[in-house]
Amino acid sequence: MTVGPVRHFLQKTTTFEPIEVPSLSIIRQLKIESENDHKYKLNDNLVAKNKGIDTPDGNLTSMFGPHLITKMESVLIHEQGFIYGDIVYRALEYATEDVSFTTSHQTSAFTTTTEMGPTSMLTDTTEITTTPGTTVTQTTQFKKRRKKRSIKNILSETDRKQIDQFISNLPDASLLDLPCPFTSTVCNETAKYRTIDGSCNNLEHPYWGKSFTPFDRFLKAEYQDASQSPRILSKLTGNALEGPREISNFVHTTSTLADIDPAISSYMMTFGQFLDHDITKTALAKGAYPFNLDCCNTNRPNNSDCFPFTIPGDDPYHRDILQSNRRCMNFVRSVAACDLGCNLGYREQINELTHYIDGSSVYGSTVEELDALKDPTDNGMMLVSMDDKLPLDDSDTLSCTSDADKTCFRAGDVRANTQPALSSLHTIWVREHNRIAQHFKNSPECYNWTGQQIFEETRRYVAAEIQHVTYNEFLPKLLSVEIREQFGLVPLLDGHFTGYDSTVRPMIRNSFSSAAYRMGHSLIRDKFAFPSSAFDLHVHLNKPDLLYEPSGIERCTRGMYENPAQTIDEKMTREITWKLFETIAGNGGDLAAFNIQRGRDHGLPSYTTWLHWCTNKTVQNDNFNPGVEGGLFYHSAAAATKLGRAYSYTCDIELFPGGISEEPLPGSRLGPTFTCILALQFRALKYGDRFFYEGNTPLNPHPFTPQELEGFRPITMAKIICENTNIEQIPRDVFLEPSESNPLVNCSDLPDICFPKNGGWSDWKDSCCSNCCTRQQYRSCDNPPPNECGKPCEGYDFRYKSTCHYGGGCCHYGGDHHDGH
């Protein structure tokens, strides 16, 4: 089948009365209100810190994981981004004071909340806007009393279009003296290598794909208040949605041995997680930096960055098994940001990493991160610790919860310690960098290279390997050949890719990072396989101690590719739905519930909206029937029943539970909705990357040559593991479980990178006959001889140099003569 975004240009245009935008002076006052409220929030954070309510990164924070570590750059963006979004909300609230929205109940979408009390608004001009379209002029300053309102009902599609137009008519943020965190930057168009922060990949849009920039969107956000508040109400009735924990219990039931996918190995999960940590890290809001908000503490002042959810009274783990009184699961909203254009608009979220597949999980996404990981002697190598492990995190032991005598590791991404197999893969890629760098250092062709040139060329190769493994080995296990060909995701067998398009937005989409790519969570097994042992997974989350065991990296790696993964479906192991980052029984989290809540936090449209966008199929609001038109067409009876328990109407099904529970397409492991989102995202990452490894565009001053491409096209993840561990035998494809069709092979039998050696001519050699000598010169293409991916010499391999007379014999006269090669 064909999937992709279905364009609905021919839909009937909705007509509505526009909402008049408040005057600039009024919006300036709304900005002042917002800034003052924000100051109160910051002060409350300090109080919570001083009272010990909020806790720092590390073991003192319940459910602590490295995902909670947020950089100061994101915190500063948040302080600005919150103001951007809050001004939009306040302006809309002000403008709609006397405007009725056409909601599903034909009543105002807003209602007065008297218990909140009035707030004062002071303007410093002589202009008063009383109702939209009416202006009264006074000669003195004035105060206007206005009432705070809260959302009472959901917004109709007409409401949202009204609000879209309203937002597009808001004044330029620069007129409000709002700082823009995404200022212009100067690019060097002749630079041979990627920048470390991803900037200037697109020369027309230097900030596209840069670290610390917003996620992009395929579809507009659908917030509860249309601009920034998480969706918590039914789209149809306005009743409260079920809580994330309840939905997790209903839909994301326990995966067991009966749900194994015998074809693919658990290395799919490990590499998929590594790849995720190369392209996405959502920045989370903080209390008083770097303290973490404890949103479940009843003594904590209210905070708009808090979004906790309830643990139900009949919870199968917390109530039935533990008989615990825990009723709240902590959850913090993502950092707020404006869009890249610094416009007043919908709340966006920040990606702390470069958006490109570029090895940032190895090298970092800022110059400062890279400087802390490179060998300071400028020899082109990366830092390692004893036994060729990752450098130790001596400066910040809070990035994991390792035993006291086993220090956490440092890598390009702060989540490198999340689980031992991931830490092992990070180690393998750092070793791969140093292996290639050592080759360049030993190569006669590179004798005059500087340490920086060796480093950049090596980084270029490592990024290319990661891209090649992604498109050549990883994606084929998720998407069918038909889909990959349709979206241009199949690597070439020879030659260059010439499809780079500077208008393609390469940024990671919110729906990809917050829902679709989280499909990998269902691959996870309940046991962490460590040859000769097996541990409950949660015991080793955020704890890389196993790497310190004898042959720890090899054993962690083998444990992944020697064992199958779970099937990609709605089922998930209790190790992550009951015990995520659990250190004491009952204090852990629920990853499925977090995925649902994150989708609400980010304003992701519902599953049925995405299904219609991708396939043009429409689902009736009350039709949970599986496999039928107008119902849950791509769901099994079991999955449809689960969704029917969790949601009253199909239009309320959220993207993560709805998409991951679809039946897979033929030849694929994903249903049409997640297939659509993943295929579009990986297409954008290819077609929008000026430095994509197969690419050859005039805008890239240093593409790989055809010989270089030929040299590493045979490389596989298996060979990269072999070259950087003591493993001697390995399946040819580590993403598939070992089998008769995927047997163990000797590492030496797998092709390595072929670094092209172009042939060079030897010196000329004379050859004369005895009587009449015509000087002939010969040479051979053996200095050096070309290797299998190099070029042979071009030109003549012998020539008649000159004619000489000896005695009375006859000779040929004339100049130089050449014969062919």
Short mmCIF file of N, CA and C in Angstrom, two decimals, residues 390-511:
data_model
loop_
_atom_site.label_atom_id
_atom_site.label_comp_id
_atom_site.label_asym_id
_atom_site.label_seq_id
_atom_site.Cartn_x
_atom_site.Cartn_y
_atom_site.Cartn_z
N LEU A 390 35.12 3.92 27.97
CA LEU A 390 34.77 5.33 27.86
C LEU A 390 35.47 6.13 28.97
N PRO A 391 35.72 7.41 28.73
CA PRO A 391 36.28 8.23 29.82
C PRO A 391 35.35 8.25 31.02
N LEU A 392 35.93 8.37 32.20
CA LEU A 392 35.15 8.34 33.43
C LEU A 392 34.55 9.69 33.73
N ASP A 393 33.38 9.66 34.32
CA ASP A 393 32.66 10.89 34.64
C ASP A 393 33.05 11.33 36.05
N ASP A 394 34.31 11.65 36.23
CA ASP A 394 34.81 12.03 37.55
C ASP A 394 34.21 13.35 38.02
N SER A 395 33.91 14.23 37.09
CA SER A 395 33.44 15.56 37.46
C SER A 395 31.97 15.57 37.86
N ASP A 396 31.21 14.57 37.42
CA ASP A 396 29.78 14.57 37.70
C ASP A 396 29.31 13.13 37.82
N THR A 397 29.38 12.58 39.03
CA THR A 397 28.99 11.19 39.24
C THR A 397 27.49 11.05 39.42
N LEU A 398 26.73 12.13 39.13
CA LEU A 398 25.28 12.07 39.28
C LEU A 398 24.58 11.63 38.00
N SER A 399 25.34 11.38 36.95
CA SER A 399 24.71 11.00 35.69
C SER A 399 24.25 9.55 35.70
N CYS A 400 24.60 8.78 36.75
CA CYS A 400 24.08 7.43 36.90
C CYS A 400 24.08 7.08 38.37
N THR A 401 23.59 5.89 38.70
CA THR A 401 23.50 5.46 40.10
C THR A 401 24.39 4.25 40.33
N SER A 402 25.59 4.29 39.77
CA SER A 402 26.50 3.16 39.86
C SER A 402 27.01 2.99 41.28
N ASP A 403 27.53 1.79 41.57
CA ASP A 403 28.13 1.56 42.86
C ASP A 403 29.31 2.49 43.06
N ALA A 404 29.65 2.73 44.32
CA ALA A 404 30.63 3.76 44.66
C ALA A 404 31.99 3.51 44.00
N ASP A 405 32.37 2.23 43.85
CA ASP A 405 33.69 1.93 43.28
C ASP A 405 33.66 1.77 41.77
N LYS A 406 32.53 2.04 41.16
CA LYS A 406 32.39 1.90 39.71
C LYS A 406 31.85 3.21 39.14
N THR A 407 32.76 4.01 38.63
CA THR A 407 32.42 5.36 38.19
C THR A 407 31.58 5.34 36.93
N CYS A 408 30.67 6.30 36.84
CA CYS A 408 29.89 6.47 35.62
C CYS A 408 30.81 6.85 34.46
N PHE A 409 30.31 6.69 33.25
CA PHE A 409 31.08 7.01 32.05
C PHE A 409 30.58 8.30 31.41
N ARG A 410 31.46 8.90 30.61
CA ARG A 410 31.11 10.10 29.83
C ARG A 410 31.09 9.75 28.36
N ALA A 411 30.14 10.35 27.65
CA ALA A 411 30.05 10.15 26.20
C ALA A 411 29.42 11.39 25.59
N GLY A 412 29.15 11.32 24.30
CA GLY A 412 28.57 12.47 23.62
C GLY A 412 27.15 12.78 24.04
N ASP A 413 26.46 11.78 24.62
CA ASP A 413 25.12 11.98 25.15
C ASP A 413 25.11 11.58 26.61
N VAL A 414 24.44 12.36 27.44
CA VAL A 414 24.46 12.16 28.89
C VAL A 414 23.76 10.88 29.31
N ARG A 415 22.97 10.27 28.41
CA ARG A 415 22.23 9.05 28.74
C ARG A 415 23.02 7.78 28.44
N ALA A 416 24.33 7.89 28.25
CA ALA A 416 25.14 6.73 27.88
C ALA A 416 25.13 5.63 28.93
N ASN A 417 24.80 5.97 30.17
CA ASN A 417 24.78 4.98 31.25
C ASN A 417 23.41 4.34 31.48
N THR A 418 22.44 4.63 30.60
CA THR A 418 21.07 4.19 30.86
C THR A 418 20.95 2.69 31.06
N GLN A 419 21.62 1.91 30.24
CA GLN A 419 21.64 0.45 30.44
C GLN A 419 22.95 -0.10 29.86
N PRO A 420 23.46 -1.21 30.39
CA PRO A 420 24.83 -1.64 30.07
C PRO A 420 25.09 -1.90 28.60
N ALA A 421 24.12 -2.42 27.86
CA ALA A 421 24.36 -2.68 26.44
C ALA A 421 24.53 -1.37 25.67
N LEU A 422 23.81 -0.35 26.07
CA LEU A 422 23.98 0.96 25.44
C LEU A 422 25.35 1.53 25.76
N SER A 423 25.79 1.41 27.01
CA SER A 423 27.13 1.87 27.38
C SER A 423 28.19 1.15 26.57
N SER A 424 27.96 -0.15 26.34
CA SER A 424 28.91 -0.94 25.54
C SER A 424 28.96 -0.44 24.11
N LEU A 425 27.81 -0.12 23.53
CA LEU A 425 27.79 0.36 22.15
C LEU A 425 28.46 1.73 22.04
N HIS A 426 28.24 2.59 23.02
CA HIS A 426 28.97 3.87 23.03
C HIS A 426 30.48 3.62 23.03
N THR A 427 30.91 2.65 23.82
CA THR A 427 32.34 2.32 23.89
C THR A 427 32.85 1.83 22.53
N ILE A 428 32.08 0.99 21.89
CA ILE A 428 32.48 0.45 20.58
C ILE A 428 32.66 1.57 19.57
N TRP A 429 31.77 2.57 19.57
CA TRP A 429 31.90 3.65 18.59
C TRP A 429 33.09 4.55 18.89
N VAL A 430 33.42 4.77 20.15
CA VAL A 430 34.62 5.55 20.47
C VAL A 430 35.87 4.77 20.04
N ARG A 431 35.87 3.48 20.29
CA ARG A 431 36.99 2.66 19.83
C ARG A 431 37.09 2.68 18.30
N GLU A 432 35.94 2.67 17.62
CA GLU A 432 35.95 2.71 16.16
C GLU A 432 36.57 4.02 15.67
N HIS A 433 36.24 5.11 16.36
CA HIS A 433 36.88 6.39 15.99
C HIS A 433 38.40 6.26 16.10
N ASN A 434 38.87 5.75 17.22
CA ASN A 434 40.32 5.68 17.43
C ASN A 434 40.98 4.69 16.48
N ARG A 435 40.28 3.64 16.10
CA ARG A 435 40.81 2.69 15.12
C ARG A 435 41.02 3.35 13.76
N ILE A 436 40.03 4.10 13.31
CA ILE A 436 40.14 4.76 12.01
C ILE A 436 41.18 5.89 12.08
N ALA A 437 41.16 6.62 13.19
CA ALA A 437 42.15 7.70 13.33
C ALA A 437 43.56 7.13 13.30
N GLN A 438 43.76 5.98 13.94
CA GLN A 438 45.10 5.37 13.93
C GLN A 438 45.49 4.95 12.52
N HIS A 439 44.52 4.48 11.74
CA HIS A 439 44.82 4.15 10.33
C HIS A 439 45.32 5.38 9.59
N PHE A 440 44.63 6.50 9.76
CA PHE A 440 45.07 7.72 9.07
C PHE A 440 46.45 8.16 9.55
N LYS A 441 46.71 8.00 10.83
CA LYS A 441 48.01 8.41 11.36
C LYS A 441 49.13 7.54 10.79
N ASN A 442 48.82 6.28 10.52
CA ASN A 442 49.84 5.36 10.01
C ASN A 442 49.94 5.37 8.50
N SER A 443 49.03 6.04 7.83
CA SER A 443 48.99 5.99 6.37
C SER A 443 49.98 6.99 5.77
N PRO A 444 50.82 6.55 4.83
CA PRO A 444 51.77 7.48 4.20
C PRO A 444 51.07 8.64 3.49
N GLU A 445 49.86 8.39 2.97
CA GLU A 445 49.14 9.45 2.28
C GLU A 445 48.75 10.59 3.21
N CYS A 446 48.73 10.31 4.51
CA CYS A 446 48.25 11.31 5.48
C CYS A 446 49.38 11.82 6.36
N TYR A 447 50.62 11.67 5.90
CA TYR A 447 51.76 11.99 6.77
C TYR A 447 51.80 13.47 7.18
N ASN A 448 51.22 14.33 6.32
CA ASN A 448 51.28 15.76 6.62
C ASN A 448 49.98 16.29 7.22
N TRP A 449 49.07 15.38 7.60
CA TRP A 449 47.81 15.83 8.20
C TRP A 449 48.04 16.30 9.62
N THR A 450 47.31 17.33 10.01
CA THR A 450 47.33 17.78 11.39
C THR A 450 46.43 16.87 12.23
N GLY A 451 46.58 16.99 13.56
CA GLY A 451 45.71 16.22 14.44
C GLY A 451 44.24 16.56 14.23
N GLN A 452 43.96 17.85 13.97
CA GLN A 452 42.58 18.26 13.75
C GLN A 452 42.03 17.67 12.45
N GLN A 453 42.86 17.60 11.41
CA GLN A 453 42.41 17.03 10.15
C GLN A 453 42.14 15.53 10.31
N ILE A 454 43.00 14.85 11.05
CA ILE A 454 42.77 13.43 11.31
C ILE A 454 41.46 13.24 12.06
N PHE A 455 41.23 14.11 13.05
CA PHE A 455 39.99 14.00 13.83
C PHE A 455 38.77 14.22 12.94
N GLU A 456 38.77 15.28 12.13
CA GLU A 456 37.60 15.60 11.32
C GLU A 456 37.34 14.54 10.27
N GLU A 457 38.39 14.02 9.63
CA GLU A 457 38.19 12.97 8.64
C GLU A 457 37.64 11.71 9.30
N THR A 458 38.14 11.41 10.49
CA THR A 458 37.65 10.23 11.21
C THR A 458 36.20 10.42 11.62
N ARG A 459 35.87 11.58 12.15
CA ARG A 459 34.48 11.86 12.54
C ARG A 459 33.57 11.74 11.33
N ARG A 460 34.04 12.19 10.19
CA ARG A 460 33.28 12.08 8.95
C ARG A 460 33.00 10.62 8.61
N TYR A 461 34.00 9.76 8.78
CA TYR A 461 33.83 8.34 8.50
C TYR A 461 32.87 7.69 9.50
N VAL A 462 33.01 8.01 10.80
CA VAL A 462 32.15 7.40 11.81
C VAL A 462 30.69 7.80 11.60
N ALA A 463 30.45 9.07 11.31
CA ALA A 463 29.08 9.52 11.03
C ALA A 463 28.52 8.77 9.82
N ALA A 464 29.36 8.57 8.80
CA ALA A 464 28.92 7.84 7.61
C ALA A 464 28.58 6.39 7.95
N GLU A 465 29.38 5.76 8.81
CA GLU A 465 29.10 4.38 9.22
C GLU A 465 27.77 4.29 9.96
N ILE A 466 27.52 5.23 10.86
CA ILE A 466 26.26 5.21 11.61
C ILE A 466 25.08 5.39 10.65
N GLN A 467 25.21 6.31 9.70
CA GLN A 467 24.15 6.48 8.71
C GLN A 467 23.97 5.22 7.88
N HIS A 468 25.07 4.61 7.48
CA HIS A 468 24.98 3.42 6.62
C HIS A 468 24.31 2.27 7.37
N VAL A 469 24.70 2.03 8.61
CA VAL A 469 24.08 0.97 9.39
C VAL A 469 22.59 1.26 9.58
N THR A 470 22.25 2.52 9.79
CA THR A 470 20.85 2.90 10.00
C THR A 470 20.01 2.56 8.77
N TYR A 471 20.43 2.99 7.60
CA TYR A 471 19.63 2.84 6.39
C TYR A 471 19.80 1.46 5.74
N ASN A 472 20.93 0.81 5.99
CA ASN A 472 21.21 -0.45 5.31
C ASN A 472 20.83 -1.68 6.13
N GLU A 473 20.86 -1.56 7.47
CA GLU A 473 20.59 -2.73 8.31
C GLU A 473 19.43 -2.54 9.28
N PHE A 474 19.33 -1.36 9.89
CA PHE A 474 18.33 -1.14 10.93
C PHE A 474 16.94 -0.92 10.35
N LEU A 475 16.80 0.05 9.46
CA LEU A 475 15.48 0.36 8.90
C LEU A 475 14.85 -0.80 8.14
N PRO A 476 15.63 -1.63 7.42
CA PRO A 476 14.99 -2.76 6.73
C PRO A 476 14.28 -3.74 7.66
N LYS A 477 14.63 -3.72 8.94
CA LYS A 477 13.93 -4.61 9.89
C LYS A 477 12.60 -4.01 10.33
N LEU A 478 12.39 -2.71 10.07
CA LEU A 478 11.17 -2.02 10.49
C LEU A 478 10.22 -1.75 9.34
N LEU A 479 10.77 -1.38 8.18
CA LEU A 479 9.96 -0.94 7.05
C LEU A 479 10.19 -1.87 5.86
N SER A 480 9.13 -2.15 5.13
CA SER A 480 9.23 -3.04 3.98
C SER A 480 10.04 -2.41 2.86
N VAL A 481 10.49 -3.25 1.94
CA VAL A 481 11.22 -2.75 0.78
C VAL A 481 10.35 -1.78 -0.01
N GLU A 482 9.08 -2.09 -0.16
CA GLU A 482 8.17 -1.21 -0.89
C GLU A 482 8.13 0.18 -0.29
N ILE A 483 8.00 0.25 1.03
CA ILE A 483 7.94 1.55 1.71
C ILE A 483 9.28 2.27 1.58
N ARG A 484 10.37 1.56 1.77
CA ARG A 484 11.68 2.22 1.70
C ARG A 484 11.98 2.73 0.30
N GLU A 485 11.54 2.00 -0.71
CA GLU A 485 11.72 2.49 -2.07
C GLU A 485 10.82 3.69 -2.35
N GLN A 486 9.60 3.64 -1.83
CA GLN A 486 8.67 4.76 -2.03
C GLN A 486 9.21 6.06 -1.45
N PHE A 487 9.88 5.96 -0.30
CA PHE A 487 10.36 7.16 0.38
C PHE A 487 11.84 7.44 0.12
N GLY A 488 12.47 6.67 -0.74
CA GLY A 488 13.87 6.93 -1.09
C GLY A 488 14.84 6.62 0.03
N LEU A 489 14.62 5.51 0.74
CA LEU A 489 15.44 5.18 1.91
C LEU A 489 16.38 4.01 1.66
N VAL A 490 16.44 3.50 0.44
CA VAL A 490 17.30 2.35 0.13
C VAL A 490 18.67 2.84 -0.28
N PRO A 491 19.75 2.41 0.41
CA PRO A 491 21.09 2.83 0.01
C PRO A 491 21.42 2.39 -1.42
N LEU A 492 22.27 3.16 -2.07
CA LEU A 492 22.68 2.85 -3.43
C LEU A 492 23.70 1.74 -3.44
N LEU A 493 23.75 1.01 -4.53
CA LEU A 493 24.78 -0.03 -4.71
C LEU A 493 26.07 0.56 -5.26
N ASP A 494 25.95 1.66 -5.96
CA ASP A 494 27.14 2.36 -6.48
C ASP A 494 26.75 3.79 -6.79
N GLY A 495 27.75 4.61 -6.97
CA GLY A 495 27.50 6.00 -7.34
C GLY A 495 27.05 6.85 -6.17
N HIS A 496 26.62 8.07 -6.49
CA HIS A 496 26.24 9.06 -5.49
C HIS A 496 24.74 9.29 -5.45
N PHE A 497 24.25 9.66 -4.28
CA PHE A 497 22.90 10.17 -4.10
C PHE A 497 22.91 11.66 -4.44
N THR A 498 22.02 12.09 -5.30
CA THR A 498 22.02 13.49 -5.76
C THR A 498 20.72 14.20 -5.43
N GLY A 499 20.01 13.70 -4.41
CA GLY A 499 18.69 14.25 -4.12
C GLY A 499 18.64 15.28 -3.00
N TYR A 500 19.82 15.79 -2.59
CA TYR A 500 19.77 16.80 -1.52
C TYR A 500 18.90 17.97 -1.95
N ASP A 501 18.04 18.42 -1.01
CA ASP A 501 17.09 19.49 -1.30
C ASP A 501 17.13 20.49 -0.14
N SER A 502 17.60 21.67 -0.42
CA SER A 502 17.77 22.68 0.64
C SER A 502 16.44 23.17 1.19
N THR A 503 15.32 22.80 0.56
CA THR A 503 14.02 23.20 1.09
C THR A 503 13.43 22.14 2.03
N VAL A 504 14.07 20.98 2.12
CA VAL A 504 13.59 19.93 3.02
C VAL A 504 14.03 20.26 4.44
N ARG A 505 13.07 20.25 5.35
CA ARG A 505 13.35 20.57 6.75
C ARG A 505 13.82 19.29 7.44
N PRO A 506 15.10 19.24 7.83
CA PRO A 506 15.64 17.99 8.39
C PRO A 506 15.33 17.79 9.87
N MET A 507 14.69 18.77 10.52
CA MET A 507 14.53 18.71 11.96
C MET A 507 13.69 17.49 12.40
N ILE A 508 13.97 17.02 13.60
CA ILE A 508 13.20 15.93 14.17
C ILE A 508 11.79 16.43 14.46
N ARG A 509 10.79 15.62 14.04
CA ARG A 509 9.41 16.01 14.26
C ARG A 509 8.95 15.55 15.65
N ASN A 510 8.10 16.38 16.22
CA ASN A 510 7.61 16.13 17.57
C ASN A 510 6.91 14.78 17.66
N SER A 511 6.11 14.45 16.66
CA SER A 511 5.38 13.18 16.67
C SER A 511 6.32 11.99 16.59
#
